[in-house]
Amino acid sequence: MALVLTEEQQMLRESARGLLASRAGVSHLRALRDAADSLGFEPAVWDDIVAMGWPGIAIAEDCGGLGYGHVGLGVVLEEAGRHLSPTPLQSAVLIGASALDRLATTAQRQALLPAVVAGERRLALALQEGAHHAPENTASPARREGRGWRLSGSKRLVLGAPGATDFLVIARSDGQPGDRSGLSAFLVPADAPGLQVEPRSLVDSGPAGALRYADLQLGDEALLGSPGGAWQGLETALDIANIGLAAELLGLSTEAFERTVAYLRERKQFGRPIGSFQGLQHRAAELYAELELARSLVLKALQAIDAGDPQLSLLASSCKAKLCEVAQRATNEAIQMHGGIGMTDEFDIGFFIKRARLVQHCFGDYNYHLDRYARLSGF
Amino acid sequence: MHNRAFLSVSKTYCMFKSGVTRTEKQEKKVADLDAFRAEVREWLEANCPASMREPVRGFEDIYMGGRKPEVRHPDQPLWCQRMAQRGWTVPHWPAEYGGAGLDRDRVKVLRQEMDRINARSPLESFGISMLGPALLEFGSEAQKREHLPPIARGEIRWCQGYSEPNAGSDLASLQTRAEDCGDHYRINGQKIWTSYADKADWIFCLVRTDSSGSKHEGISFILFDMASEGVSTRPIRLISGASPFCETFFDNVRAWKKDLVGEPGKGWSIAKYLLTHEREMISAFGTAPRQSLGDAALAHFGRDAQGRLASPVLRTEIARYQLDSLAFSATMERVGDEVKAGQGLGAASSIFKYYGTELNKRRHELNLAVDGESALGWSGEIYDGGVVCRDWLRSKGNSIEGGTSEIQLNIIAKRVLGLPD
Ligand SMILES: Cc1cc2nc3c(=O)[nH]c(=O)nc-3n(C[C@H](O)[C@H](O)[C@H](O)COP(=O)(O)OP(=O)(O)OC[C@H]3O[C@@H](n4cnc5c(N)ncnc54)[C@H](O)[C@@H]3O)c2cc1C
């Protein structure tokens, strides 16, 4: 497969840019933050996104989606990163829907995914328990009870929690923390009795939360896929999520970089544009080269999802690790090269570094994925 | 409901045709490529000598042809000759100039099939990677017919006369003079760092035919035989111990006018065009080597209780290098595909030159870290002639030759990012 965007995918990019820039740009994010909006997105914007069909881009046609593939979804996410668009695209579509898609049985997928495509069901993945991503260490238990299940425990960093209609909870039905086997996935409605959803205020001012549940009673139909057998689907879903988040980081970093280069051209000191100083020119040029490399890896990894590449995990970890590194550098340089104004809340560049660190952290940061890359490479 | 509205631009719906089904033409193309692959595979199997399926050992082991070729193994000229007969030393050049006229897809297949059996490149030279592309773009028909086929066959080896003692990064300030003498030019001056000047048969050389205008004007691109009267070379020894490059002196050397490429005084754009090809050639060093550094390190350090390479800091450095190398190769692939699709990246050769050579230097530093004392051996059989060490030292030149890393960053900053002077 050629490593380029097709004409159609480029059209999709224009389309995404048009909608997100006008309806869900950085000023929109600022307005939501200043209003301390608890939902974290504007329902009318979500309706527009649903009308565009984006929630169904990567979902198979037999589940009501467009079957257009993850390269398409990645293109949209890159634009969402560029504009820091506060929408449930990441939490509900990239993460929630992918997890459901990979964890559920065919019958469950066909029954549940059409509502996701229609924007009516917004899923949120409830996985992380500690301060760091470590899915195999999941400890909160799920116990068989009669024909159903009983779940207890707590989850943190549940992205999109305040606006979620359902949670996809990963729990341990067998084995010990650290085991890959023995994990099971459950679909839990947000209004399930015994489930507490606590909003959490994180650095990017996006909608996240924690879950607390004790003796949560679930019927057998709440189990997605087979009991104790969630690992494989979960791993693939996390690979997809990381690649999609890498696409978001690519957009975010590119935008932060372009804003910085524009500032270098315009800001004058010592009677000349600061962009004429070679010390800054070389740092900008190096960053540009890094961004070009990052772009290639993101596209390769997105294509690998659609091609069912057996090396998907290796590519996902390379891509997430690289984008964590580049996003960190791009956002740090953005602040430094703006000088004092870059430190002010009134200036938008701060929103980029805040969102970047959150996305970097989610589902494994640079250290996690560099280690995983080495492990998967056999050393 | 989802009638591909997702492709509409800001809700102004526009029509598009879905082209998902493969056309007959595409089917035929795939079948043709498969047939070509089978043919290549069979031919390589029959014609590539076993010794040429062994990896090249160091820089000096690459076959470069010429009137008096350096032959490390008798199969080198044979392998070169066989490949040249098929036009496969320069597969993408037109057949009338010694190539095979293959399109990009077929060239890719040929490379893949060669890689599959670890076949060495039969011939590498400045003629192939630098002068050839420049002549194909700027040469007259007569010049192409005279000079390209001997390059393709490995008969004439070329060197590059660009740098001078006072014209390195600031190449356009070069001073070597060429005086108009009717049917020829008389050339006087000095070049430096001329790689393989003492081994090369001909030189492509930048000379000043006019010094009245700005420094970029008045430069001409001319070709002449290194056996001409008045040419002398003095090898310079490198830190790696080898002496691949020379000081080159021209004392009333005669160069024929028919061998001036393009117009007199208009050689700068040819020189720059050639440099982009040189940079691409040098940057190819950045792609990952066949043997993984991880495996090499495991052989020295073993694994810890968790199965990880038992040298945690080195493990991190290797992983970082390999990851960047993967991203670099993906970028070469992407830019190649973009060019094919009529898109393309501005100043791509500068990005590749900068990144590829810096990566290559990192790889050689890691070789040292992995191999320890063995990598510091300078000579003797036990150290394999010091090849790891010498290649490490040689790699330092990658970010200098063909325009330094700093110059590439200047180019990216100015041409791509539009930053002011
Ligand atoms: C192994 C090798 C093979 C070579 N082969 C050939 C050959 O076959 N033919 C040929 O013609 N030449 C050849 N060269 C020469 C090569 O092209 C020059 O060495 C190169 O262009 C740099 O010029 P210089 O050596 O004069 O360094 P200088 O230009 O003096 O540079 C010294 C340092 O200053 C930096 N610098 C210079 N200008 C700037 C600037 N504007 N901004 C920031 N930093 C700057 C450089 O990056 C470098 O770090 C070869 C060189 C090497 C190392």
CSV table of C-alpha atoms in Angstrom, one decimal, chain B residues 43-216:
chain,number,residue,atom,x,y,z
B,43,TRP,CA,17.6,-14.6,-13.1
B,44,LEU,CA,19.2,-13.6,-9.8
B,45,GLU,CA,19.2,-17.2,-8.6
B,46,ALA,CA,21.1,-18.2,-11.7
B,47,ASN,CA,23.5,-15.2,-12.0
B,48,CYS,CA,24.3,-13.8,-8.6
B,49,PRO,CA,27.5,-15.5,-7.4
B,50,ALA,CA,27.4,-16.9,-3.9
B,51,SER,CA,30.2,-14.6,-2.8
B,52,MET,CA,28.1,-11.6,-3.8
B,53,ARG,CA,25.4,-12.7,-1.4
B,54,GLU,CA,27.7,-12.0,1.6
B,55,PRO,CA,27.4,-8.6,3.3
B,56,VAL,CA,29.9,-5.9,2.3
B,57,ARG,CA,32.6,-5.6,4.9
B,58,GLY,CA,33.2,-2.0,5.4
B,59,PHE,CA,33.3,1.0,3.1
B,60,GLU,CA,36.3,-0.3,1.2
B,61,ASP,CA,34.5,-3.4,0.1
B,62,ILE,CA,32.1,-1.6,-2.2
B,63,TYR,CA,32.8,-2.1,-5.9
B,64,MET,CA,33.2,1.2,-7.8
B,65,GLY,CA,34.5,0.1,-11.2
B,66,GLY,CA,36.7,2.3,-13.4
B,67,ARG,CA,39.6,1.8,-15.8
B,68,LYS,CA,41.7,0.4,-13.0
B,69,PRO,CA,39.1,-1.0,-10.6
B,70,GLU,CA,39.9,-1.9,-7.0
B,71,VAL,CA,38.9,-5.6,-6.9
B,72,ARG,CA,38.6,-7.2,-3.5
B,73,HIS,CA,37.0,-10.3,-4.9
B,74,PRO,CA,37.1,-11.7,-8.5
B,75,ASP,CA,33.4,-12.0,-8.5
B,76,GLN,CA,32.9,-8.3,-8.1
B,77,PRO,CA,33.6,-7.4,-11.8
B,78,LEU,CA,31.7,-10.4,-13.0
B,79,TRP,CA,28.6,-9.6,-10.9
B,80,CYS,CA,28.8,-6.0,-12.1
B,81,GLN,CA,29.1,-7.1,-15.8
B,82,ARG,CA,26.1,-9.5,-15.6
B,83,MET,CA,23.9,-6.9,-13.9
B,84,ALA,CA,25.0,-4.2,-16.4
B,85,GLN,CA,24.1,-6.4,-19.3
B,86,ARG,CA,20.5,-6.3,-18.0
B,87,GLY,CA,20.7,-2.6,-17.4
B,88,TRP,CA,20.2,-3.3,-13.7
B,89,THR,CA,23.2,-1.4,-12.4
B,90,VAL,CA,21.0,1.7,-13.1
B,91,PRO,CA,17.6,0.1,-13.5
B,92,HIS,CA,15.6,3.3,-13.7
B,93,TRP,CA,17.8,4.9,-16.5
B,94,PRO,CA,16.5,4.7,-20.0
B,95,ALA,CA,17.8,1.7,-22.0
B,96,GLU,CA,19.6,3.8,-24.6
B,97,TYR,CA,21.9,5.2,-21.8
B,98,GLY,CA,22.7,1.8,-20.3
B,99,GLY,CA,19.7,1.4,-17.9
B,100,ALA,CA,16.7,-0.9,-18.1
B,101,GLY,CA,14.0,1.8,-18.2
B,102,LEU,CA,12.1,0.3,-15.3
B,103,ASP,CA,9.4,2.3,-13.6
B,104,ARG,CA,9.4,2.8,-9.8
B,105,ASP,CA,7.4,-0.3,-9.0
B,106,ARG,CA,9.7,-2.5,-11.0
B,107,VAL,CA,12.8,-0.9,-9.4
B,108,LYS,CA,11.2,-1.6,-6.0
B,109,VAL,CA,10.6,-5.3,-7.0
B,110,LEU,CA,14.2,-5.6,-8.2
B,111,ARG,CA,15.5,-4.2,-4.9
B,112,GLN,CA,13.3,-6.5,-2.9
B,113,GLU,CA,14.4,-9.5,-4.8
B,114,MET,CA,18.0,-8.6,-4.3
B,115,ASP,CA,17.5,-8.0,-0.6
B,116,ARG,CA,15.7,-11.4,-0.4
B,117,ILE,CA,18.9,-13.2,-1.3
B,118,ASN,CA,21.2,-10.6,0.4
B,119,ALA,CA,22.6,-9.7,-3.0
B,120,ARG,CA,25.2,-6.9,-2.9
B,121,SER,CA,24.8,-3.8,-5.0
B,122,PRO,CA,26.8,-4.7,-8.1
B,123,LEU,CA,28.2,-1.2,-8.5
B,124,GLU,CA,28.1,2.1,-6.7
B,125,SER,CA,29.7,5.2,-7.9
B,126,PHE,CA,29.5,9.0,-8.1
B,127,GLY,CA,28.6,8.5,-11.8
B,128,ILE,CA,25.5,6.6,-10.8
B,129,SER,CA,24.4,8.6,-7.8
B,130,MET,CA,25.4,12.1,-8.8
B,131,LEU,CA,26.6,12.8,-12.4
B,132,GLY,CA,24.1,10.5,-14.0
B,133,PRO,CA,21.0,12.3,-12.7
B,134,ALA,CA,22.5,15.7,-13.5
B,135,LEU,CA,23.3,14.7,-17.1
B,136,LEU,CA,19.9,13.1,-17.6
B,137,GLU,CA,18.4,16.5,-16.6
B,138,PHE,CA,20.8,19.0,-18.1
B,139,GLY,CA,23.1,17.2,-20.5
B,140,SER,CA,22.9,17.4,-24.3
B,141,GLU,CA,21.9,14.2,-26.3
B,142,ALA,CA,25.6,13.8,-27.3
B,143,GLN,CA,26.8,14.1,-23.7
B,144,LYS,CA,24.3,11.6,-22.5
B,145,ARG,CA,25.3,9.1,-25.1
B,146,GLU,CA,29.0,9.5,-24.5
B,147,HIS,CA,29.1,9.5,-20.8
B,148,LEU,CA,26.1,7.5,-19.4
B,149,PRO,CA,26.7,4.0,-20.8
B,150,PRO,CA,30.3,3.7,-19.5
B,151,ILE,CA,29.0,4.8,-16.0
B,152,ALA,CA,26.3,2.1,-16.2
B,153,ARG,CA,28.9,-0.6,-17.2
B,154,GLY,CA,31.3,0.5,-14.5
B,155,GLU,CA,34.0,1.4,-17.0
B,156,ILE,CA,34.5,5.0,-16.1
B,157,ARG,CA,34.7,6.1,-12.5
B,158,TRP,CA,34.0,9.8,-11.7
B,159,CYS,CA,35.0,12.2,-9.0
B,160,GLN,CA,33.5,15.4,-7.8
B,161,GLY,CA,35.5,18.7,-8.0
B,162,TYR,CA,33.4,21.1,-5.9
B,163,SER,CA,35.2,22.1,-2.7
B,164,GLU,CA,38.2,24.3,-2.5
B,165,PRO,CA,40.4,25.3,0.4
B,166,ASN,CA,38.4,28.6,0.8
B,167,ALA,CA,35.1,27.3,-0.6
B,168,GLY,CA,33.5,24.7,1.6
B,169,SER,CA,30.0,25.4,3.0
B,170,ASP,CA,30.2,28.6,1.0
B,171,LEU,CA,30.7,26.7,-2.2
B,172,ALA,CA,29.8,29.5,-4.5
B,173,SER,CA,32.9,31.5,-3.6
B,174,LEU,CA,35.0,29.0,-5.5
B,175,GLN,CA,38.0,30.4,-7.4
B,176,THR,CA,39.2,27.7,-9.9
B,177,ARG,CA,39.5,29.6,-13.2
B,178,ALA,CA,38.6,28.4,-16.7
B,179,GLU,CA,39.8,30.6,-19.6
B,180,ASP,CA,38.1,30.5,-22.9
B,181,CYS,CA,40.6,29.3,-25.6
B,182,GLY,CA,38.3,28.9,-28.6
B,183,ASP,CA,37.5,25.2,-28.8
B,184,HIS,CA,38.6,24.5,-25.2
B,185,TYR,CA,39.0,26.0,-21.7
B,186,ARG,CA,42.3,26.3,-19.8
B,187,ILE,CA,41.8,25.4,-16.2
B,188,ASN,CA,43.9,26.5,-13.3
B,189,GLY,CA,43.3,26.2,-9.5
B,190,GLN,CA,42.9,23.8,-6.7
B,191,LYS,CA,40.2,21.5,-5.3
B,192,ILE,CA,40.3,19.8,-2.0
B,193,TRP,CA,38.5,16.8,-0.3
B,194,THR,CA,38.1,15.3,-3.8
B,195,SER,CA,37.0,11.8,-2.9
B,196,TYR,CA,38.8,9.1,-5.0
B,197,ALA,CA,40.5,11.8,-7.2
B,198,ASP,CA,43.5,9.5,-7.4
B,199,LYS,CA,41.4,6.5,-8.5
B,200,ALA,CA,38.9,8.3,-10.7
B,201,ASP,CA,39.1,8.5,-14.5
B,202,TRP,CA,37.1,11.6,-15.1
B,203,ILE,CA,36.0,14.6,-13.0
B,204,PHE,CA,32.8,16.8,-13.0
B,205,CYS,CA,34.1,20.1,-11.9
B,206,LEU,CA,32.9,23.5,-10.9
B,207,VAL,CA,35.0,26.3,-12.4
B,208,ARG,CA,34.6,30.0,-12.7
B,209,THR,CA,34.3,31.1,-16.4
B,210,ASP,CA,33.4,34.7,-15.4
B,211,SER,CA,34.2,36.7,-12.3
B,212,SER,CA,32.4,39.9,-13.2
B,213,GLY,CA,29.0,39.2,-11.6
B,214,SER,CA,27.8,37.9,-8.2
B,215,LYS,CA,29.4,34.8,-6.8
B,216,HIS,CA,26.6,32.5,-8.0
